[in-house]
Coordinates of C-alpha atoms in Angstrom, one line a residue:
X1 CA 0.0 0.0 0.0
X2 CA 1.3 3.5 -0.7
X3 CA 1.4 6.6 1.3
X4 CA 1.6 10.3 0.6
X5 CA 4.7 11.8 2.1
X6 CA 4.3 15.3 4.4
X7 CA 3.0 17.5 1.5
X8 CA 4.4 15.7 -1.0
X9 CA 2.7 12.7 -4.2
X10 CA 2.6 9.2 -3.8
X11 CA 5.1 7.0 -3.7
X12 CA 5.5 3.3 -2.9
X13 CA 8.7 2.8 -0.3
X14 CA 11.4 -0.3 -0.2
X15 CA 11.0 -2.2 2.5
X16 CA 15.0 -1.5 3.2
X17 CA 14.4 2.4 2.8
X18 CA 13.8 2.8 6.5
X19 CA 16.9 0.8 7.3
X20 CA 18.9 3.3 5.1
X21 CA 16.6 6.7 6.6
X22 CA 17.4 5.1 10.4
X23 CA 20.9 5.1 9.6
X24 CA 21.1 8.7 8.1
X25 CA 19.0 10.0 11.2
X26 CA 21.4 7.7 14.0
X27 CA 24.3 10.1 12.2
X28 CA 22.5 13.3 12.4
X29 CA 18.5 13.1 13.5
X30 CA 15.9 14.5 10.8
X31 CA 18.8 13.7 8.2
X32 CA 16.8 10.4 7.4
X33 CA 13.2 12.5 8.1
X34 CA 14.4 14.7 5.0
X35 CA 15.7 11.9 2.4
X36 CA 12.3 10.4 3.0
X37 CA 10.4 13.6 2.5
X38 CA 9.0 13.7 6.0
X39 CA 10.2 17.4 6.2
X40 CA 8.0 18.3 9.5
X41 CA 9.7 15.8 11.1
X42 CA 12.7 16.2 9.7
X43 CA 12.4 19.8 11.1
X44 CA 10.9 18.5 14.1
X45 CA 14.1 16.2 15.0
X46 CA 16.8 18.4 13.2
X47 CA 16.5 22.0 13.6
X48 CA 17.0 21.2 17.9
X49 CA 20.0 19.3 16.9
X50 CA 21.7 22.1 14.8
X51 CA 20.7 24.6 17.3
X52 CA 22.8 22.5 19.8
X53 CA 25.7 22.2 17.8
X54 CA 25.6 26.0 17.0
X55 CA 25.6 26.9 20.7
X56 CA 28.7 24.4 21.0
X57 CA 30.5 25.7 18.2
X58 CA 29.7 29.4 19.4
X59 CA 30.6 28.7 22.8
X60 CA 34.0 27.6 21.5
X61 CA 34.7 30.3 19.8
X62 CA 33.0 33.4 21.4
X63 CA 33.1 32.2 25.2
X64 CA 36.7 33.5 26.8
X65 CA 39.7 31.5 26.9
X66 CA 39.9 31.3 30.6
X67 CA 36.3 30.6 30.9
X68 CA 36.7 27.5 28.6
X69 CA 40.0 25.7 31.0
X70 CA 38.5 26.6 34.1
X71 CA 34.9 24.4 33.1
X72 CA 37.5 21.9 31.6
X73 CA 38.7 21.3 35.6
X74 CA 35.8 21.9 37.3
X75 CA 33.8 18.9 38.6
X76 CA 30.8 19.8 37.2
X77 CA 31.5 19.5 34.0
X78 CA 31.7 16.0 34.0
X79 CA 28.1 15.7 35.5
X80 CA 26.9 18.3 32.4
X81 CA 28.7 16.2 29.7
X82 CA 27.2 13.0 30.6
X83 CA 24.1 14.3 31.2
X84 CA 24.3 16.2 27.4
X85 CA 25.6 12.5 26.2
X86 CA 22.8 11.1 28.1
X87 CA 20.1 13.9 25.9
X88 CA 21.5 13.5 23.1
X89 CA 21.7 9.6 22.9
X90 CA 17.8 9.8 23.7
X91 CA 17.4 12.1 20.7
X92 CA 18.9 10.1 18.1
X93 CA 17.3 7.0 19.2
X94 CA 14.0 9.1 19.1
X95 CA 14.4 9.8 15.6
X96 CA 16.0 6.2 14.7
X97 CA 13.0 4.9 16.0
X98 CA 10.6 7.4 14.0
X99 CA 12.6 6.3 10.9
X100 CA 12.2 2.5 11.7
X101 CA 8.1 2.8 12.7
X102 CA 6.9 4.4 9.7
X103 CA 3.7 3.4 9.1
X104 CA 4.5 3.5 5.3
X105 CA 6.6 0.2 6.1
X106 CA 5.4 -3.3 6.7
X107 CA 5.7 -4.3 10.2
X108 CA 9.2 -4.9 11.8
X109 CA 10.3 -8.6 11.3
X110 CA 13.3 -11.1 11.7
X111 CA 14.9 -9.5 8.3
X112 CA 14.7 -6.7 9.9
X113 CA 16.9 -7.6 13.4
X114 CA 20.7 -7.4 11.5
X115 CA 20.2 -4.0 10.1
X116 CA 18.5 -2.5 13.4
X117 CA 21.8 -4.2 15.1
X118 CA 24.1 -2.5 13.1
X119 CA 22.0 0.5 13.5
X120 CA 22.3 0.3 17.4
X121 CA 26.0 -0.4 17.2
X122 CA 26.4 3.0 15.1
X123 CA 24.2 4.9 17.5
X124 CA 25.7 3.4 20.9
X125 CA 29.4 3.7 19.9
X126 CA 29.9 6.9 19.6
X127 CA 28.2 8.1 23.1
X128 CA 30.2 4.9 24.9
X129 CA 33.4 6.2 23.5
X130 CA 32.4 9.5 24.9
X131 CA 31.7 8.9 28.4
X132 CA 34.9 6.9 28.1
X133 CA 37.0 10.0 27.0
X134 CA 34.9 12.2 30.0
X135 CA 35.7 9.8 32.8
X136 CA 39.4 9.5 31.8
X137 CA 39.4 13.8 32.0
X138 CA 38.1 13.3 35.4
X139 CA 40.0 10.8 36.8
X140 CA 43.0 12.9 35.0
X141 CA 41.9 16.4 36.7
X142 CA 41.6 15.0 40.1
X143 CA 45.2 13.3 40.0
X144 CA 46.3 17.2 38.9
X145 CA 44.9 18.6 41.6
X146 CA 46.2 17.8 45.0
X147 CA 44.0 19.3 47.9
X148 CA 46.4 17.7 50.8
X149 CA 48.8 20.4 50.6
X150 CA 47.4 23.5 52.2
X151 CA 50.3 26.2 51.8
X152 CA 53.6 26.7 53.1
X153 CA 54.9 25.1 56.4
X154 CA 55.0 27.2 59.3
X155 CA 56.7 26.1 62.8
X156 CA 53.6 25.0 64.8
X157 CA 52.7 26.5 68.3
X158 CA 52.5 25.0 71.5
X159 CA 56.2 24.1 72.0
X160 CA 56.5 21.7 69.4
X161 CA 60.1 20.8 69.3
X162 CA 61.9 19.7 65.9
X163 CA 64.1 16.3 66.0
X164 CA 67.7 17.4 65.4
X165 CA 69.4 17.4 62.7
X166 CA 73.3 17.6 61.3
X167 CA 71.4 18.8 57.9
X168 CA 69.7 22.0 59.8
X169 CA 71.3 24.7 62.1
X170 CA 70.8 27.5 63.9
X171 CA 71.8 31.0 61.4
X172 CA 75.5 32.1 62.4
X173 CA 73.7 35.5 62.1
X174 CA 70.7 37.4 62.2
X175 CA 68.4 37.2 58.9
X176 CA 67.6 40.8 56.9
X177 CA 64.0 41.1 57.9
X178 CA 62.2 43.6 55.0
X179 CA 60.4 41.7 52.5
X180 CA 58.0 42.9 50.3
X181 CA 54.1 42.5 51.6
X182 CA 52.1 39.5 49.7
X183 CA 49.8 41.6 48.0
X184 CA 49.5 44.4 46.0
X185 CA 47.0 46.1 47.4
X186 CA 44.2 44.5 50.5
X187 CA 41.3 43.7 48.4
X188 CA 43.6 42.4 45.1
X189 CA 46.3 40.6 46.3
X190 CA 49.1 38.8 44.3
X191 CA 49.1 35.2 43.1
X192 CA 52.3 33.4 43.9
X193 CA 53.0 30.1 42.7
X194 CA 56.3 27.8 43.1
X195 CA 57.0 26.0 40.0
X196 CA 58.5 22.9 40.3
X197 CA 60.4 20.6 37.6
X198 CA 61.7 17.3 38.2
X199 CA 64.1 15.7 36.2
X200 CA 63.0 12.2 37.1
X201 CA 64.4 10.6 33.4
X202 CA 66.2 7.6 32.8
X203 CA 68.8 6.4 34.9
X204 CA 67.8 8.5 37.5
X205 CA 66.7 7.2 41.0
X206 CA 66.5 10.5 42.9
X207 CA 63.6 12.9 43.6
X208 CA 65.7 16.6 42.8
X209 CA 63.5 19.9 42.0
X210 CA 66.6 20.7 39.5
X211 CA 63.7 23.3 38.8
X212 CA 62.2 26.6 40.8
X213 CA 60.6 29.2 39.4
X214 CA 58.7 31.5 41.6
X215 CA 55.6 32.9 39.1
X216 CA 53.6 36.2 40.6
X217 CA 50.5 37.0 39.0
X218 CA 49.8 40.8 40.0
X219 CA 46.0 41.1 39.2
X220 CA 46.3 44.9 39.8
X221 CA 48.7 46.1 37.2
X222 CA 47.9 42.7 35.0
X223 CA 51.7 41.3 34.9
X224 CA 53.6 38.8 35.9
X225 CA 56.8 38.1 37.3
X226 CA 59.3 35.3 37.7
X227 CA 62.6 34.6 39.5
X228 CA 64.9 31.1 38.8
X229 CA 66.2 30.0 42.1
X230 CA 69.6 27.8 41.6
X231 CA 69.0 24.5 42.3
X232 CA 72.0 24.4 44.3
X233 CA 72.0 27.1 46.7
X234 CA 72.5 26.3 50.4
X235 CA 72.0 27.5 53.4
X236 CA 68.7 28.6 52.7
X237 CA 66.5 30.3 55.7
X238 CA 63.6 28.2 57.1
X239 CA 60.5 29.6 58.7
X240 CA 61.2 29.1 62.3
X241 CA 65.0 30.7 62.1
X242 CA 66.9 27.3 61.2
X243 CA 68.9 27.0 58.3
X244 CA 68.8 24.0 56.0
X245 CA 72.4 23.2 54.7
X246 CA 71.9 20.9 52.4
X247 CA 71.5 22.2 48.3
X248 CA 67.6 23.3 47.7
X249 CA 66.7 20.7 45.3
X250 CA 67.2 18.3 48.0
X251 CA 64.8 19.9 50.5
X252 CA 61.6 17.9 49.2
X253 CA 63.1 15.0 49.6
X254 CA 64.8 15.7 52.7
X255 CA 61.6 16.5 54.4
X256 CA 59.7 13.4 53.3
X257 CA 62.3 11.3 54.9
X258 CA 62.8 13.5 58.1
X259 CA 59.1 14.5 59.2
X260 CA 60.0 14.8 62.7
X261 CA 62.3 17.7 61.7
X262 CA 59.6 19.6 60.1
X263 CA 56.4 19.4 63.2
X264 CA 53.6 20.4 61.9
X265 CA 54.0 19.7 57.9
X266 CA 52.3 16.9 56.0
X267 CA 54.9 14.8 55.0
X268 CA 55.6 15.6 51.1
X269 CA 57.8 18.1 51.5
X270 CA 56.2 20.5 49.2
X271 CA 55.3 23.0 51.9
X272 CA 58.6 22.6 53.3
X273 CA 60.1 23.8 50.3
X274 CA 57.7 27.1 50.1
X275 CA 57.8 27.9 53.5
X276 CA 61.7 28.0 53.1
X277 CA 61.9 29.8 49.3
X278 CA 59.0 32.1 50.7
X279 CA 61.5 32.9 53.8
X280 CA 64.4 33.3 51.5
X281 CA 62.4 36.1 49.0
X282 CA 60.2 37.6 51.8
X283 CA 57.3 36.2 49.9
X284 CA 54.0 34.6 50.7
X285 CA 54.1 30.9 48.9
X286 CA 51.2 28.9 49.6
X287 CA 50.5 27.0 46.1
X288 CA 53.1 24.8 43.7
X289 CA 52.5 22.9 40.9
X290 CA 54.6 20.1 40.0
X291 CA 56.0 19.3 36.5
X292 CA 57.9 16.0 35.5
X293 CA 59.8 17.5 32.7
X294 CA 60.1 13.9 30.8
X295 CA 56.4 14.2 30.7
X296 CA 55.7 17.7 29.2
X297 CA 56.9 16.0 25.9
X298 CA 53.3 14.9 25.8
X299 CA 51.9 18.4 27.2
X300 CA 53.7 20.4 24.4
X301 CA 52.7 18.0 21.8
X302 CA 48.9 17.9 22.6
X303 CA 49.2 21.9 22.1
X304 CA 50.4 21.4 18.8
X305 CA 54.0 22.8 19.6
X306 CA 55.1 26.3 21.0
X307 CA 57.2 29.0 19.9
X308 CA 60.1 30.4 21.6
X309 CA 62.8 33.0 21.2
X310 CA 66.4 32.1 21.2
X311 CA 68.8 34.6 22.0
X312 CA 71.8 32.9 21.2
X313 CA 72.3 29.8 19.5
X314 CA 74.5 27.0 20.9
X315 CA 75.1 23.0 20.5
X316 CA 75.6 20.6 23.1
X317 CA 77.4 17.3 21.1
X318 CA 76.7 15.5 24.6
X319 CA 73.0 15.4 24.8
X320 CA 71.5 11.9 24.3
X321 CA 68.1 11.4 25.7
X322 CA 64.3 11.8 25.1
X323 CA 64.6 11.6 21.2
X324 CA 68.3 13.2 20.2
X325 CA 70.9 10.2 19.9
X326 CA 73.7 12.9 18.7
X327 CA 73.4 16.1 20.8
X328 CA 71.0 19.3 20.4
X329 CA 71.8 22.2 18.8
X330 CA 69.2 25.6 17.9
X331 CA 70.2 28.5 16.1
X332 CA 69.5 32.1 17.4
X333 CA 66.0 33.0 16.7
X334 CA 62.2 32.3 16.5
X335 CA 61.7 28.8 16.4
X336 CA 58.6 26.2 16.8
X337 CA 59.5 23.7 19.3
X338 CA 57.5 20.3 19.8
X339 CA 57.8 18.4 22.7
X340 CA 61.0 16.7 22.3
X341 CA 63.2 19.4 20.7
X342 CA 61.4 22.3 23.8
X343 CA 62.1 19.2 26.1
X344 CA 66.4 19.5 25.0
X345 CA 66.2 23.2 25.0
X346 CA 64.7 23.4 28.6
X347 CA 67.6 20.7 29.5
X348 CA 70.9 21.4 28.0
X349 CA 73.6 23.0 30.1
X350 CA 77.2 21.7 29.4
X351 CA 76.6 23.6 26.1
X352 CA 79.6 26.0 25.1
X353 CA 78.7 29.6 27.1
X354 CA 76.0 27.8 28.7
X355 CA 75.2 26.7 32.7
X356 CA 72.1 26.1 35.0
X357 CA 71.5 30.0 35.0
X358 CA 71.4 30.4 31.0
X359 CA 69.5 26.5 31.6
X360 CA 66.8 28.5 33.9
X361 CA 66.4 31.6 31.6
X362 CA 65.5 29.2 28.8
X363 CA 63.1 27.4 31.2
X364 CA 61.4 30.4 31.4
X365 CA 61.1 31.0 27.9
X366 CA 59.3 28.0 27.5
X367 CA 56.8 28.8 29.9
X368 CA 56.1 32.3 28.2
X369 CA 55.9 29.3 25.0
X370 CA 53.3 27.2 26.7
X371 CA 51.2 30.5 27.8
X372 CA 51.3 32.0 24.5
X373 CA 49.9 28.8 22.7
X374 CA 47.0 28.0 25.1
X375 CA 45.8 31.9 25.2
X376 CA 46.1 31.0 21.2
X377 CA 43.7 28.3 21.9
X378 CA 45.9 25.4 21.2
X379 CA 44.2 23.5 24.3
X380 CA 41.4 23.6 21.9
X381 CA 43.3 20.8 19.7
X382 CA 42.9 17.9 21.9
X383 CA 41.1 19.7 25.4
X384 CA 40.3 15.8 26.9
X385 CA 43.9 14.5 25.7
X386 CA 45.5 17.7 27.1
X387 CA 43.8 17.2 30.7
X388 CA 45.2 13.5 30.2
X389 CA 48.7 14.3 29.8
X390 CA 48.9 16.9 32.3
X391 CA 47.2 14.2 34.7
X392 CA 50.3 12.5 34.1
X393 CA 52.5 15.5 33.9
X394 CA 51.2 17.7 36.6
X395 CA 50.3 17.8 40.4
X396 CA 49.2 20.9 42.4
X397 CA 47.2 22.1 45.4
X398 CA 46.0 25.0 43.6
X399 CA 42.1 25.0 44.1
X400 CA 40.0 23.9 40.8
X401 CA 38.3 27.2 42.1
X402 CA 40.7 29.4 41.3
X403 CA 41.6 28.1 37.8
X404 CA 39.3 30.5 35.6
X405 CA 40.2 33.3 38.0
X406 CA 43.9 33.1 37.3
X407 CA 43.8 31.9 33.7
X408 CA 41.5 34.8 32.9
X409 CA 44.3 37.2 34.4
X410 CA 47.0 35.4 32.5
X411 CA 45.4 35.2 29.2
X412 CA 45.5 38.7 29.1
X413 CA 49.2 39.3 30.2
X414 CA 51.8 38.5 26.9
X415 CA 55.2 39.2 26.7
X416 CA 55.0 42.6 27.0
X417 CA 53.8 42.3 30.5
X418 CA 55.9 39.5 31.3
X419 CA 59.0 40.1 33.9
X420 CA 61.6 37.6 34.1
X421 CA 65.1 37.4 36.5
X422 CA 67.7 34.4 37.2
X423 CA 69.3 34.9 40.8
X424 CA 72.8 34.5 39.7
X425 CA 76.4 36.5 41.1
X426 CA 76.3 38.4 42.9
X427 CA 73.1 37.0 44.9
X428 CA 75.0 33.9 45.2
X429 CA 78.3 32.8 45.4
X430 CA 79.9 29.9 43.9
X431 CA 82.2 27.3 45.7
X432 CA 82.6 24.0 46.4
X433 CA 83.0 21.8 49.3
X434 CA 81.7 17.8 50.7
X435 CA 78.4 19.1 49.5
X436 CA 79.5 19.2 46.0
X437 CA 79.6 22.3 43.6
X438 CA 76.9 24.9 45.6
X439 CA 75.6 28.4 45.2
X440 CA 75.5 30.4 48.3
X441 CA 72.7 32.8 48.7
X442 CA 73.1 36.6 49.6
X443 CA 69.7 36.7 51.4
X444 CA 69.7 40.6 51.8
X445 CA 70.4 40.8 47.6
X446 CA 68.1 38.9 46.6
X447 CA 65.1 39.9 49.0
X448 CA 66.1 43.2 47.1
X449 CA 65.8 41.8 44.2
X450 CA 62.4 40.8 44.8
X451 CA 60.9 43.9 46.2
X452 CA 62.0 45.2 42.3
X453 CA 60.8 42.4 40.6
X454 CA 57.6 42.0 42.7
X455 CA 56.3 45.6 43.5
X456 CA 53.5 46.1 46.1
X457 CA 52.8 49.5 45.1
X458 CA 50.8 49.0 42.1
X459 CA 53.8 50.1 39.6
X460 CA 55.7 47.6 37.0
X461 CA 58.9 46.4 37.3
X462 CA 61.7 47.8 35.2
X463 CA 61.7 47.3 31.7
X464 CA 65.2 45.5 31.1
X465 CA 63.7 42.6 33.1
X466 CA 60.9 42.6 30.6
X467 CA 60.2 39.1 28.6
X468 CA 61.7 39.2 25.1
X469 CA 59.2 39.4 22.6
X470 CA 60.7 38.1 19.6
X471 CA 60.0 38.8 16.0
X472 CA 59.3 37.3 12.6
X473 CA 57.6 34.0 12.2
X474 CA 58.6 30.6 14.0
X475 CA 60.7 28.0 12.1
X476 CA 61.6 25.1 13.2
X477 CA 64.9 25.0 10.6
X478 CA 67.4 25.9 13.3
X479 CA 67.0 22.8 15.5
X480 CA 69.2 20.0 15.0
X481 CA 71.5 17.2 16.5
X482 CA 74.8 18.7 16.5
X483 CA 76.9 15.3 17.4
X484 CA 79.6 14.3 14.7
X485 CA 76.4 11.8 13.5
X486 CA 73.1 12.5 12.9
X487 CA 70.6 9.9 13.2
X488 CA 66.5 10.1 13.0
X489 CA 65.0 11.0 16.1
X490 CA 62.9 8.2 17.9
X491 CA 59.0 9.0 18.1
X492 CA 58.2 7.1 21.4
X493 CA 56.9 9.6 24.1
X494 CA 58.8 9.6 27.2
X495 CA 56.9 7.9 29.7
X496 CA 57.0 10.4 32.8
X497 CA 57.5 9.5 36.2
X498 CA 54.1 7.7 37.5
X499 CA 52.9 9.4 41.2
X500 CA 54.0 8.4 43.9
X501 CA 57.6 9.1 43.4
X502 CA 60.7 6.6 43.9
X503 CA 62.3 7.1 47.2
X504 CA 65.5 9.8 47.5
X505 CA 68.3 8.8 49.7
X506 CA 67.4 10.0 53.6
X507 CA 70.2 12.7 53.0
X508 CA 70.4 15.8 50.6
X509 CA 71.5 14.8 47.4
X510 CA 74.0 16.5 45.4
X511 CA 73.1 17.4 42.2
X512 CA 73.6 14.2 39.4
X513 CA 76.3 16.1 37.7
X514 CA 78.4 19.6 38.7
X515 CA 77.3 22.7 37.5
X516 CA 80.0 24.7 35.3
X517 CA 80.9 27.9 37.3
X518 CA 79.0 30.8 35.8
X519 CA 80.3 34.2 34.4
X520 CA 79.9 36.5 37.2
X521 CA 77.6 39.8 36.4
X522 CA 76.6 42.7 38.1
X523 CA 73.0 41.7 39.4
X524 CA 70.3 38.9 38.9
X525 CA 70.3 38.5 35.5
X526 CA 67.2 39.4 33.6
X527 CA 66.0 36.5 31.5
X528 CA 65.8 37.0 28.1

């Protein structure tokens, strides 16, 4: 028997035309609705659907970039996009199901059960693979962020005494007490946050922070700031008046393996280390985020690469790891970096001219990298992959809370507003004794230091510590293995350290290797 379609002349149907409508609505509903010439419903199922999608799409692009990452880490966005899966599953079976009951159509019958199968498998697949993909974000957002840690360790009252300790002593001296106030001004105060990279990579058994950058967001004047702390100063100040004599990048470890030293902190050493950096600068440090740098190769890649400036080109014929078999070597320039190539540029130190303080300036860089390709919307590439490699990559107690707050800030501070200094001679001294090569800190110096680099008073800091902007466009021609030969680079991804983190010796460790003595200068060096 034949039917009149929706406004439209006779027609006698195929008994497999529904199968073929079902499937064109189970890819987009009313698509099958309008190859049938059921255009009401066809309107009825699709014009909801594009309207969704057109929201999406327009959300993407109009809604800010801060906006965007901090409903990527909050919690209840996995609730919405399962729920929107949930809606949007029911919807397409809705219209499936209108395409399959048409009463043009004989009854459903067994000929019918293979098609509606693959139909189902079609329609299912895609929403399974979803929720899949939503609950790995999850589980990836809450191993980033790490509520335990509340802020920096502060001697306890009530008497608590410390265990002793041949690794912590009383100052020879007394400390210089100005610092700069936390804040900027009562009601906007600044944003301080320890950065810290740990070079956990092959052949390495030791928990070192080779990397500490202090990063100050001032929400008042809409810059930021950041000072490179060696990795092995000594001596450095602790909150209750001690001194801790072993090299910095030891501290963490240190402190996880000598609790009773440290009353009152929670065991993995992280406040430790910013109660003692945030007595060294006069600053107030209560959030850190952790890096594994063999794991940012994954980070950098997800964003599609970042660009960086290179102020002077070197080659290191030594470097052999994480994808170069036959050194690293960049030219002086613009350059796009992927993961493995910013991964050797953020590592390489026993390049001619170059040490841990040119090592930190360059770290730097490729931070100011990383910020300028997410506020270009590269977390837009792969937004569940990116929270699934820094899941991996990164661990801090930074509330989720404060996530669009902050990134709203920093996606409006570039280069331009970007302030950058490596405390080098003469805020530190080099020598070298049983505790290996070491960097001794001149406390006063470099709490002046700070009070430049982080004003309170609502002004900016000076311009020759300002971020180098760079010009021309980024080429990725002046990276190269520099050894005597030059072999393909590998393309498996580091795998980075998994959490929790293999166990340091119960002592401060020296650094894996000695730092080169630096060229002495004049003042902290601005990174450039």
């Amino acid at each position: 028997m034949s039917h009149p379609p929706e406004g439209g002349a006779v027609v006698t149907p195929r008994r497999w035309s529904r199968h073929l409508h079902a499937f064109l609505d189970s890819l987009f509903p009313g698509l099958g609705h309008l190859v049938a010439g059921r255009r009401r419903r066809a309107a009825l199922f699709g014009l909801p659907t594009i309207g969704f999608f057109l929201i999406l799409v327009l959300g993407l692009v109009l809604v800010p970039t801060a906006t965007l990452i901090g409903v990527v880490v909050d919690p209840a966005t996995v609730v919405v996009l399962f729920g929107l899966q949930a809606l949007l599953l029911v919807w397409r079976a809705a219209a499936v199901g209108s395409s399959l009951t048409n009463g043009r159509f004989p009854r459903l019958g067994r000929r019918d059960a293979v098609p509606i199968a693959l139909i189902a498998i079609v329609l299912i697949v895609p929403h399974v693979y979803g929720g899949v993909l939503t609950e790995a974000a999850r589980e990836s957002a809450d191993e980033v962020f790490d509520p335990t840690t509340a802020g920096a360790w502060q001697p306890p009252g009530g008497g608590a005494t410390p265990e002793p300790d041949p690794s912590i002593a009383l100052p020879s001296g007394p400390l210089p007490s100005d610092s700069p106030e936390p804040s900027a001004t009562p009601h906007e105060p600044r944003q301080n946050v320890l950065l810290i990279g740990v070079d956990s990579g092959i052949g390495r058994n030791t928990f070192l922070t080779d990397t500490m950058i202090i990063v100050s967001l001032d929400p008042v004047t809409e810059t930021v700031s950041m000072v490179s702390i060696p990795r092995d100063m000594v001596d450095v100040p602790l909150p209750d008046g001690r001194t801790f004599s072993g090299k910095i990048n030891g501290l963490v470890s240190f402190a996880r393996h000598h609790q009773g030293t440290f009353p009152g902190s929670n065991g993995q050493g992280y406040d430790v280390l910013m109660g003692a950096l945030g007595t060294l600068t006069g600053l107030k440090i209560d959030h850190y985020a952790q890096v594994d740098l063999g794991g940012f190769v994954r980070v950098i890649d997800t964003l599609g690469g970042i660009d960086v400036n290179v102020e002077d080109s070197f080659c290191d014929p030594t470097y052999d790891e994480y994808g170069f078999t036959h050194g690293f070597g960049i030219t002086a320039g613009r350059h796009h970096l992927n993961g493995y190539q910013a991964l050797a540029y953020a590592r390489v130190r026993k390049a001619s001219g170059e040490s841990d303080f040119t090592r930190a300036a360059r770290q730097q860089e490729i931070l100011s990298g990383i910020r300028d390709r997410v506020k270009a919307g590269g977390f837009l590439n792969d937004p569940i992959g990116l929270v699934q490699a820094l899941g991996k990559t990164v661990s801090t107690n930074i509330p989720r809370s404060m996530v669009a707050p902050l990134a709203d800030v920093a996606t409006r501070v570039g280069r331009k507003q970007t302030y950058r200094a490596v405390i080098t001679h003469p805020l530190v001294s080099s020598g070298y004794d049983s505790r290996g090569s070491i960097q001794i800190p001149n406390v006063a110096g470099i709490r002046k230091l700070v009070r430049v680099l982080f004003p309170v008073d609502g002004s900016r800091p000076p311009a020759k510590y300002l971020a180098s902007t760079g010009s021309g466009k980024a080429s990725g021609s002046g990276v190269s293995q520099c050894g005597p030969v030059a072999t393909p680079r590998p393309t498996a991804t580091p795998k980075p350290t998994p959490r929790p983190t293999p166990k340091p010796s119960a002592t401060p460790s020296p650094s894996p290797e000695p730092t080169p003595s630096p060229e002495p200068s004049v003042e902290a060096s601005p990174s450039t």
